[in-house]
Coordinates of C-alpha atoms in Angstrom, one line a residue:
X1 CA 198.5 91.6 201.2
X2 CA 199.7 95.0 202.2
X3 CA 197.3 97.9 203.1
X4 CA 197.3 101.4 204.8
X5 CA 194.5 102.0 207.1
X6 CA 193.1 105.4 208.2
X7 CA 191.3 106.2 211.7
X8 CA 189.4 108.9 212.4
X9 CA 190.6 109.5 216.4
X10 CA 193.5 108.8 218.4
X11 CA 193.0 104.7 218.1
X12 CA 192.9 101.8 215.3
X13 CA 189.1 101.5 217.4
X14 CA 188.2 104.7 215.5
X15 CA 186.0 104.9 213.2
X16 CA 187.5 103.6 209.5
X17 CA 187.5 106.6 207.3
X18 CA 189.3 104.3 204.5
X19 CA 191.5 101.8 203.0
X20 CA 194.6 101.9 200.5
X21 CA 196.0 99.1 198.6
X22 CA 197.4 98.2 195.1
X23 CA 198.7 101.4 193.4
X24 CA 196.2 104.2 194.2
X25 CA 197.7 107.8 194.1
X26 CA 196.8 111.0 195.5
X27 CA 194.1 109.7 198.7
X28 CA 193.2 112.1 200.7
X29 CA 191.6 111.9 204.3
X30 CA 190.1 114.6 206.3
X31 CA 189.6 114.1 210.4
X32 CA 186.1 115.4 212.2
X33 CA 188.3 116.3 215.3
X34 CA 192.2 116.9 216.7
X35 CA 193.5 113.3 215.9
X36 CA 193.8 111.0 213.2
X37 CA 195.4 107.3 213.4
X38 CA 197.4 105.8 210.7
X39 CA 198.2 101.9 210.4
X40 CA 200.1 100.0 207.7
X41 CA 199.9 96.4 207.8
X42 CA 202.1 94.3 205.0
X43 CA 201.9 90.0 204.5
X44 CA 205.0 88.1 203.8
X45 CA 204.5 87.5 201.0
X46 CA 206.4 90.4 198.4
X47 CA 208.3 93.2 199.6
X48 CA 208.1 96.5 197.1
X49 CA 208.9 100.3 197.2
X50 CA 205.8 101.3 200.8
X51 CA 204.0 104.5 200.6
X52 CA 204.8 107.8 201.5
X53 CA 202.3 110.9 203.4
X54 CA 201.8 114.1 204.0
X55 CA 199.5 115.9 206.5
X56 CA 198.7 119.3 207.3
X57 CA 196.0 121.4 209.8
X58 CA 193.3 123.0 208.2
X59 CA 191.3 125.8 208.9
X60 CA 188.3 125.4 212.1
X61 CA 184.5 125.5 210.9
X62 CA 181.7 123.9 211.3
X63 CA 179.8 123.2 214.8
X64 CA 176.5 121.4 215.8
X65 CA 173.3 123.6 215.5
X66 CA 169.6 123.4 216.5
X67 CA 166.3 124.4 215.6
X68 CA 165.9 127.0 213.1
X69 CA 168.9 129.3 211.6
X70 CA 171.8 130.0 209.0
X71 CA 175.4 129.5 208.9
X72 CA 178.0 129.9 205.9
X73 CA 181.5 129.4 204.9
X74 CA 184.9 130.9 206.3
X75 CA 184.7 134.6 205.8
X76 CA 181.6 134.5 203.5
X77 CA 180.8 136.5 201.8
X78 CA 184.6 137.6 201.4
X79 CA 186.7 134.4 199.8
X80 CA 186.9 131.6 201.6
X81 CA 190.1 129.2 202.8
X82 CA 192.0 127.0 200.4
X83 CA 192.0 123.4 202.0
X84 CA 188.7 124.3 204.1
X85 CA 187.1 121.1 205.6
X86 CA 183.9 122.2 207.5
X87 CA 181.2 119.7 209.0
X88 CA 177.8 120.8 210.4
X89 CA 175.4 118.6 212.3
X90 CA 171.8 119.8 212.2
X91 CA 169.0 118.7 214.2
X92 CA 165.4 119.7 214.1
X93 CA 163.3 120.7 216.9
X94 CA 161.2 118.7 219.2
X95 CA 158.3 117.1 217.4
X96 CA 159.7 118.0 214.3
X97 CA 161.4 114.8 212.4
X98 CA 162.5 116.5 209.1
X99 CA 164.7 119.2 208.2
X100 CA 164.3 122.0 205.2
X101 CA 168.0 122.9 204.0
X102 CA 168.1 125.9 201.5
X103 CA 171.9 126.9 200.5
X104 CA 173.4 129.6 197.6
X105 CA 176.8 128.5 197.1
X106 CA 179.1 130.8 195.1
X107 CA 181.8 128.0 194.8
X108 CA 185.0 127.4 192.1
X109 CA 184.0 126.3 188.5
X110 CA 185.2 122.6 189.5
X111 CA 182.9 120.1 191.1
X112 CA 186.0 117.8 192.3
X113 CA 187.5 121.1 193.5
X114 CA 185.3 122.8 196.2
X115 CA 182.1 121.3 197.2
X116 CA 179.4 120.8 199.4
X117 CA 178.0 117.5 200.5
X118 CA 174.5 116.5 202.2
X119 CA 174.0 113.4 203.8
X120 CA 170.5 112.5 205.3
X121 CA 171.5 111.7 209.2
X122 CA 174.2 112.6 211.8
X123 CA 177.2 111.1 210.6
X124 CA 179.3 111.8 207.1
X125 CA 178.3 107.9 206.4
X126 CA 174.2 108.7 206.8
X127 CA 172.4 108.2 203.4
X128 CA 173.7 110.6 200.7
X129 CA 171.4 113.3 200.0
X130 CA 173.1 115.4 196.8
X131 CA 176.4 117.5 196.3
X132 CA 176.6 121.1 195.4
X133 CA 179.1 123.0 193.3
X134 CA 179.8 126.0 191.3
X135 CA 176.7 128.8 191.7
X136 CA 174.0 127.2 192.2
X137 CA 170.5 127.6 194.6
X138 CA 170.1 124.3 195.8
X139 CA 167.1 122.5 198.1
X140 CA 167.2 119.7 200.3
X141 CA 164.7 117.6 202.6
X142 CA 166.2 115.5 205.4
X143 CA 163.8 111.9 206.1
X144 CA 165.1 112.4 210.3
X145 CA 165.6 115.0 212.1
X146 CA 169.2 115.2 211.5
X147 CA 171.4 115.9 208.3
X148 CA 175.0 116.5 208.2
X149 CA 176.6 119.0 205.7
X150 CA 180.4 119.2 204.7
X151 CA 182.0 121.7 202.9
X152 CA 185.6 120.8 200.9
X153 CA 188.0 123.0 199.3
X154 CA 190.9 122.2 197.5
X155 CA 194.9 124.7 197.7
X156 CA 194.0 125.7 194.3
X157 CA 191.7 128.8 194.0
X158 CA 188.9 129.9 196.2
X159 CA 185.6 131.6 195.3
X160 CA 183.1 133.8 197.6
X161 CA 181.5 130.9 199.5
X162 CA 177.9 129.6 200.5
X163 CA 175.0 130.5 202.8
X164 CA 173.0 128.3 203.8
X165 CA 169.4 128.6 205.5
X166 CA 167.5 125.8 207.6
X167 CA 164.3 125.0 209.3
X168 CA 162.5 122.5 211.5
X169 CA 159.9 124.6 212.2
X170 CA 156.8 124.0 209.2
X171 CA 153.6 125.0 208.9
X172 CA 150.8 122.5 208.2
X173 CA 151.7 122.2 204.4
X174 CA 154.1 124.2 202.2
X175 CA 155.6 123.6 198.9
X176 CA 159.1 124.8 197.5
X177 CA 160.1 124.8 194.0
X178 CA 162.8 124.8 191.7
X179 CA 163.5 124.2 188.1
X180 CA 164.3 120.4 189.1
X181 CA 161.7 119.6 191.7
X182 CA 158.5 120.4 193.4
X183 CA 158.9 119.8 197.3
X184 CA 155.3 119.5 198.9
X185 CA 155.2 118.9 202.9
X186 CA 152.6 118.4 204.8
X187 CA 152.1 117.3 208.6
X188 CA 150.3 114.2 209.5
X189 CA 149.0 116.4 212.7
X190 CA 147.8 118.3 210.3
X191 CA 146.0 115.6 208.2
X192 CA 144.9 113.2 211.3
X193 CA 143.0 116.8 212.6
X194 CA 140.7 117.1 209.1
X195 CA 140.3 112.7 208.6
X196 CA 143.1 111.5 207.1
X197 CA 146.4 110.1 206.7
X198 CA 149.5 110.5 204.3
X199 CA 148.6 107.3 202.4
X200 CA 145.2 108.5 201.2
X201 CA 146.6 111.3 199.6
X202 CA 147.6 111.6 195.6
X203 CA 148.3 113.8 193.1
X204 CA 147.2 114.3 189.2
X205 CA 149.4 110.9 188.9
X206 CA 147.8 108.8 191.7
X207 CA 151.3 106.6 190.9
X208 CA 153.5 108.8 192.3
X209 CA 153.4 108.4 195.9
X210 CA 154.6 110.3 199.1
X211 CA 157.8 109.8 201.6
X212 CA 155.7 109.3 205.1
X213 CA 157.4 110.1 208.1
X214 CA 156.4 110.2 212.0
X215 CA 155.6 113.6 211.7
X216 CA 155.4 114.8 207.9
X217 CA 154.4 113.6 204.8
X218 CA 156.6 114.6 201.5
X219 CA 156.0 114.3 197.6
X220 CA 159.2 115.4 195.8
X221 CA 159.1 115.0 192.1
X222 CA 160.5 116.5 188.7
X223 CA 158.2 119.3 187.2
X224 CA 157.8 117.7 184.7
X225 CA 156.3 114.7 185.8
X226 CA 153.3 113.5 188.5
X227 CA 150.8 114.9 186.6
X228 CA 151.9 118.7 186.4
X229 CA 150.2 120.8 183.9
X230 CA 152.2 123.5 182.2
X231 CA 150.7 127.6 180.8
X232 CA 152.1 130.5 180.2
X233 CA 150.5 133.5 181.9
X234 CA 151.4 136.9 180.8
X235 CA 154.9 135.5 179.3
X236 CA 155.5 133.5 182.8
X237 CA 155.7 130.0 182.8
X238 CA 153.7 128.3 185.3
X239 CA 153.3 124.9 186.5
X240 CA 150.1 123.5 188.4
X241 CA 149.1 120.1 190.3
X242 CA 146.8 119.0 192.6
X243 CA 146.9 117.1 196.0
X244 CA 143.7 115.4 196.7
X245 CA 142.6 112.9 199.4
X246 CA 139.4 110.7 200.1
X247 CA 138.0 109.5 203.5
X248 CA 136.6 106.1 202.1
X249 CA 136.9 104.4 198.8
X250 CA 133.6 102.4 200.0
X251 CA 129.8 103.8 200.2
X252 CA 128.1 105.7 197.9
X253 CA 127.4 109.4 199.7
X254 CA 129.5 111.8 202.3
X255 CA 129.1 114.5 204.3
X256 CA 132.9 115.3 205.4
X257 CA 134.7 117.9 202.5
X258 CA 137.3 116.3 199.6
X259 CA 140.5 117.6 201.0
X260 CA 142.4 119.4 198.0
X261 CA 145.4 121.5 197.7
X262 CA 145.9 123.3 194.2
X263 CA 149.8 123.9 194.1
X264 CA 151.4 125.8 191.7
X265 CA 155.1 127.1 191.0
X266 CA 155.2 130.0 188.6
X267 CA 158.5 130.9 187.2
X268 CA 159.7 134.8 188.1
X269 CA 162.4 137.1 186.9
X270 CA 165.7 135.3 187.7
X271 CA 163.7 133.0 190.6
X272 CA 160.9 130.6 190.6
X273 CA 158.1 131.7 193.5
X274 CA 155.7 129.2 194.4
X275 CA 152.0 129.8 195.8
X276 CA 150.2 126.9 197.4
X277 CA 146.5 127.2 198.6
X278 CA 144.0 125.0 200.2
X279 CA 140.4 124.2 198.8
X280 CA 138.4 123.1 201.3
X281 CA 135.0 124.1 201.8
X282 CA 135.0 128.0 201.9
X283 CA 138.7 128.6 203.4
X284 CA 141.7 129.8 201.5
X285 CA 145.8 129.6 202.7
X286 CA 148.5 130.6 201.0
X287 CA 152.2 129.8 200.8
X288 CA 155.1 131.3 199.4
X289 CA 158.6 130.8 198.6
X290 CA 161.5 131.4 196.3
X291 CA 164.4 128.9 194.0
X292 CA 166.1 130.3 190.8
X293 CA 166.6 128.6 187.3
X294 CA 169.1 126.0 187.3
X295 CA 171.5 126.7 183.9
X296 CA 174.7 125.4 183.3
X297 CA 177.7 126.6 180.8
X298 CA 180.5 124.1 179.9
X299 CA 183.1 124.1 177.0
X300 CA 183.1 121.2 174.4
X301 CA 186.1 119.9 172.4
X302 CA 184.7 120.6 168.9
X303 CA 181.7 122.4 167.1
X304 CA 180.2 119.3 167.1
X305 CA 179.2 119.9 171.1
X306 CA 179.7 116.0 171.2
X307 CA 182.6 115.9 173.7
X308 CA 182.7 118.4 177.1
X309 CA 186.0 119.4 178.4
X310 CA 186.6 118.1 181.9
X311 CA 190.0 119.6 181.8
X312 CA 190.3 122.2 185.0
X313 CA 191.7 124.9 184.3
X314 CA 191.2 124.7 180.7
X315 CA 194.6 124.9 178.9
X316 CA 194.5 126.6 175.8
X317 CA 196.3 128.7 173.5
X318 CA 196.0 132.0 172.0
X319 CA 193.4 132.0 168.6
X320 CA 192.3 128.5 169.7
X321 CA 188.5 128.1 168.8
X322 CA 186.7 127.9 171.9
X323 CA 183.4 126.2 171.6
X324 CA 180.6 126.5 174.6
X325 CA 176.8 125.7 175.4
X326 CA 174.7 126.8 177.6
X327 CA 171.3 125.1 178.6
X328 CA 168.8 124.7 181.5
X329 CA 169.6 121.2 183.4
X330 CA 166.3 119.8 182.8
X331 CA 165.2 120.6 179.0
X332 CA 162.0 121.7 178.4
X333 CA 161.3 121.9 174.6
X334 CA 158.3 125.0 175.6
X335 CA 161.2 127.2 176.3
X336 CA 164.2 129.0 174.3
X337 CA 167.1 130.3 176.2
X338 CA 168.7 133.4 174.3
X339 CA 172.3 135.0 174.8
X340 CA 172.1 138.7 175.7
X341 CA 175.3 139.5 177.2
X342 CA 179.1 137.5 177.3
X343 CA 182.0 139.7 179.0
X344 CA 185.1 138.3 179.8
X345 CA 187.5 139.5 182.5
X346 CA 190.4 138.5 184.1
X347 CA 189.1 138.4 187.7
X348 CA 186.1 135.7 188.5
X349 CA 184.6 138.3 190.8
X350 CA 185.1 141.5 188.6
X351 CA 183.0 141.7 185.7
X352 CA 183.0 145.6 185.7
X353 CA 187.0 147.0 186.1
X354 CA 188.1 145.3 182.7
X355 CA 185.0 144.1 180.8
X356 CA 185.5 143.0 177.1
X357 CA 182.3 142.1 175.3
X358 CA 182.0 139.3 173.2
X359 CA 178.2 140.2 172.8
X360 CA 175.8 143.0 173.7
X361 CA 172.6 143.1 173.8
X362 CA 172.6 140.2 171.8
X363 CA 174.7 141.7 169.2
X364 CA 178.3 140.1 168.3
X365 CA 180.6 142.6 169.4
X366 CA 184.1 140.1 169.3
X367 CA 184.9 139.6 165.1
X368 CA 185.6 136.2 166.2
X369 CA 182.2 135.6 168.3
X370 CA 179.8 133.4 166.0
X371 CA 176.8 131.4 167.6
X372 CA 175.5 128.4 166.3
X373 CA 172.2 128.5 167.7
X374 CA 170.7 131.5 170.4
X375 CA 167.1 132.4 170.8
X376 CA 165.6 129.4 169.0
X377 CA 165.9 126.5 171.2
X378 CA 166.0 125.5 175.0
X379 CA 169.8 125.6 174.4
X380 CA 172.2 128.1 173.4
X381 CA 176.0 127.6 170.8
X382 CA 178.8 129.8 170.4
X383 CA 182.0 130.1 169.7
X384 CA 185.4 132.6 169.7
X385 CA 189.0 132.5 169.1
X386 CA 190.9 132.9 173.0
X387 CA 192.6 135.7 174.0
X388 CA 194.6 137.2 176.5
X389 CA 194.7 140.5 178.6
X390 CA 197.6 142.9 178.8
X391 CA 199.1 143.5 182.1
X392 CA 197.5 140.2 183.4
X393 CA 197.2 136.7 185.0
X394 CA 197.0 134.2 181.7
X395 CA 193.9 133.0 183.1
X396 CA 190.3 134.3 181.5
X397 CA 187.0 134.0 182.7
X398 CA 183.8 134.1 181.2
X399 CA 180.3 135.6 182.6
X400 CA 177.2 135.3 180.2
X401 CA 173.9 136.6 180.9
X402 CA 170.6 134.3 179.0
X403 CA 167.1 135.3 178.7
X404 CA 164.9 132.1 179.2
X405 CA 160.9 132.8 177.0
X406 CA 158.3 130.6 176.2
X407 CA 158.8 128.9 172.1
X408 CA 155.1 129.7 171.4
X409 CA 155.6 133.8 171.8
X410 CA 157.4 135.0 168.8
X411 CA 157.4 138.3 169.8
X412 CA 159.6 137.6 172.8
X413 CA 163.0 139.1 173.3
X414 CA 164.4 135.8 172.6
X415 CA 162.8 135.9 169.0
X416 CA 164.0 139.7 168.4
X417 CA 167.5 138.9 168.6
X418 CA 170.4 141.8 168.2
X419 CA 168.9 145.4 169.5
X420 CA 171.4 148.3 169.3
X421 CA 169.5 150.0 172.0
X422 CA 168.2 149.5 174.9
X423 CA 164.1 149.9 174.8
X424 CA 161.2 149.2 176.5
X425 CA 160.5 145.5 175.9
X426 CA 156.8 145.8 174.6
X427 CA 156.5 141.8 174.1
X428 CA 155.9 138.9 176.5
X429 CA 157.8 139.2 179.9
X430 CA 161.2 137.0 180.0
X431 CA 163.4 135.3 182.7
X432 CA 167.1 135.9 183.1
X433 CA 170.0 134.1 184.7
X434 CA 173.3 134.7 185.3
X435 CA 176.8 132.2 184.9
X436 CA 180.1 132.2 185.2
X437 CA 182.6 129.4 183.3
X438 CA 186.9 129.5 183.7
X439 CA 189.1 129.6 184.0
X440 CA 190.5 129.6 180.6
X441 CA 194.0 129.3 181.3
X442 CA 196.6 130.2 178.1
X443 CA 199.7 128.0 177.9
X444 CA 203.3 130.3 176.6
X445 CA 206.5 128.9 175.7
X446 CA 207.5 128.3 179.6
X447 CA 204.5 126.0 179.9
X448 CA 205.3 124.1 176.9
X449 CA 209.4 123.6 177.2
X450 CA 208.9 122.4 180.7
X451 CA 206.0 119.8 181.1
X452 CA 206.8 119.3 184.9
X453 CA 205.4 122.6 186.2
X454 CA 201.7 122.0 187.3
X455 CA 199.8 125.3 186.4
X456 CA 197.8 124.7 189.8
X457 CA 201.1 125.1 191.5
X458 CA 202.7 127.2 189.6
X459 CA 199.9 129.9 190.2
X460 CA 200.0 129.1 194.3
X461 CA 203.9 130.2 193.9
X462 CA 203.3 133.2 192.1
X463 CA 200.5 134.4 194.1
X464 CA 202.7 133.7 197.0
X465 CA 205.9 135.1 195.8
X466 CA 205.4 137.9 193.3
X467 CA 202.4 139.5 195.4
X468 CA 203.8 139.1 198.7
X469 CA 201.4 136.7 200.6
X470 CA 201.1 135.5 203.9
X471 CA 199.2 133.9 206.4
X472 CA 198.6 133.9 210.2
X473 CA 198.9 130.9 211.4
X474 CA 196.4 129.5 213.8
X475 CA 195.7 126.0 215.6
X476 CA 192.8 124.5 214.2
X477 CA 190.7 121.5 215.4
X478 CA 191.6 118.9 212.5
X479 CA 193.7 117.2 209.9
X480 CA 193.7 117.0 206.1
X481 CA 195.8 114.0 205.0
X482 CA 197.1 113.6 201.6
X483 CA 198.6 109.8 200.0
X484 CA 201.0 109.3 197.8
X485 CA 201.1 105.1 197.5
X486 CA 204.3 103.8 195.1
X487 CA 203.3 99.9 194.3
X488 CA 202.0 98.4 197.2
X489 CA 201.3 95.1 196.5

């Protein structure tokens, strides 16, 4: 049979990034250093119409870094390159066999677009540890003491970036928290100096059990499972769990302390801190950190929210009904999320030059805004005819602001809908989170007479052209490779 392989180095004894066969379009193949090797073998058998490639240099990033620090995209936080392929190695101190990644990425609205990807190890084929996309806060725990992050970007548009923030340096037990996970970490130094080891420990769910390394011992779990108790405190939502561990399951007295750590993740304005403290005997510690909600806001088909739109951009035209929803990744029926404030702009990154309001303050200001459900539910419905700006790209983005309160408080700002003013909120205190969705990209009579323009392209060339664009060209330090494969057997 016929196949085209690709080598990442100067030899077919490179490693095999991967293989192409049958009829697969559009492959694409990124290098970790200056060379990349290329090898098309055919049988002789059937003879048909071969493959054809481009390549092209892409922009140096990445490195190999130690310890403790931080390190971010090209030209963050100014926009970063299109076709960006960046690779970082981390490794953790001595003594220290796990690593603590902590990135804010401010990325384009399209997860198969630009990207970041974690794996758990030194090389891009080490266990996969998550992706991250769009804006997001994202936290990740390594099982060695390296991990291995890549950032991708497509040659369509470009967003602000990511920073990331990593450590190999933790103190005896520390817990971070988001609204997808509770993180706790504790060192088996740390446990064999008090009498114990990570598999006598347990939380409020003695099912759910701990990672256990050489050096740490790690419970990561949902918050809403393991045995986590929910309250609301003064309008705040907060979360609570206990980590307990026994010398002997055999004899009848002791004399040596019940080891206990009371964790709790409380949900703040537009973050989640976390507080951790020790019981044990008379002595107190306490740990903090931060995380934000994690929201999402994605367009649907029809008003029956049954089918999302995975179309990017999304191509629509003027007066079409536009239907989106906004929720919180993990639901959690205890909560109501609320729409204050939609504006719509034709920048992604300008919110304030041209704003048009499509509500205020939780008050329709667009005749054509009409939400199915706000305030009442853990999720939020709405809908609006599409527009255009004058004087403008046809592309329209969308920034919403929700307030997230506890169901049980009906005097929340979430229950009080519409306010004309803006007043001193005398009810519970409420959480608040920002997103961005587009863009919304409106198709004219050019678009629709002559199928065989791309819009991605087609907005490359006008940036390029009409406003004058161009680049310095430098030599960078490896390859992007794209396929284009015609019937290979």
């Amino acid at each position: 049979y016929d196949y085209v392989y690709v080598y990442d180095g100067s030899s077919t004894g490179s490693r095999l990034l991967g293989k192409t066969c049958n009829n697969t379009k559009n492959n694409t193949f990124y290098s970790t250093g200056y060379y990349l090797t290329v090898r098309f073998r055919s049988d002789g058998s059937v003879r048909d119409t071969g493959f054809r490639a481009s390549y092209r240099v892409v922009w140096s990033c990445g490195g190999n870094l130690f310890g403790s620090g931080t390190f971010s995209s090209p030209n963050y936080p100014s926009y970063y390159h299109d076709n960006a392929y960046c690779m970082w190695q981390l490794r953790a101190k001595l003594h220290a066999d796990l690593l603590f990644l902590k990135s804010r990425s401010m990325l384009e609205n399209c997860c198969s677009c630009d990207y970041i990807e974690i794996y758990d190890g030194p090389y891009v084929y080490s266990p996969f540890l998550g992706k991250v996309c769009n804006n997001s806060l994202s936290t990740f725990f390594s099982t060695s003491n390296y991990m291995t992050v890549v950032f991708r970007t497509d040659g369509s548009m470009v967003g602000r970036g990511f920073n990331a923030e990593f450590t190999s340096s933790l103190t005896p037990s520390s817990v971070d928290c988001s609204s997808d996970n509770m993180n706790i970490v504790i060192e088996k130094s740390y446990l064999n100096s008090l009498g114990y080891d990570g598999h006598s420990l347990y939380l409020n769910d003695p099912h759910c059990r701990p990672q256990i390394s050489y050096y740490n011992v790690v419970f990561s779990f949902p918050l809403n499972t393991c045995g986590n108790t929910r309250e609301f405190e003064n309008g705040k939502i907060v979360y609570t769990n206990s980590l307990r561990a026994y010398n002997s399951n055999y004899g009848e007295i002791t004399r040596q302390s019940n080891f206990k750590l009371n964790v709790n993740c409380r949900m703040e304005e537009d973050s989640v801190s976390q507080i951790l403290y020790e019981v044990r005997e008379l002595e107190n510690t306490t740990i903090t950190g931060t995380g934000r909600y994690n929201t999402s806001m994605v367009f649907y088909q029809s008003s029956s929210f049954y089918y999302q739109v995975t179309q990017f951009p999304y191509e629509i035209t003027l007066n079409q009904n536009l239907y989106i929803e906004i929720d919180m990744r993990r639901g959690d029926s205890s909560l109501v999320l609320f729409i204050d404030t939609c504006i719509a702009s034709p920048s992604a990154f300008d919110f304030q030059s041209r704003p048009y309001y499509l509500v205020r303050n939780g008050c329709p200001i667009d005749n054509t805004y009409y939400a199915y459900t706000t305030g009442t539910s853990p999720f939020a419905r709405f809908t609006f005819k599409a527009f255009q700006f004058l004087r403008a790209t046809e592309d329209v983005y969308l920034q919403c602001k929700v307030l997230i309160c506890p169901a049980s408080d009906y005097n929340s700002r979430c229950r009080r809908g519409c306010t004309k003013r803006v007043a001193r909120d005398v009810g519970s205190e409420h959480e608040s989170e920002t997103l961005v969705v587009g863009p919304i990209h409106l198709l004219g009579n050019w678009l629709t007479k002559n199928h065989s323009i791309h819009v991605a392209e087609f907005w490359q060339k006008n940036q390029k052209i009409n406003h004058g664009y161009h680049r310095k060209l430098q030599w960078p330090n490896f390859f992007f490779l794209r396929f284009w494969v015609c019937w290979l057997q």
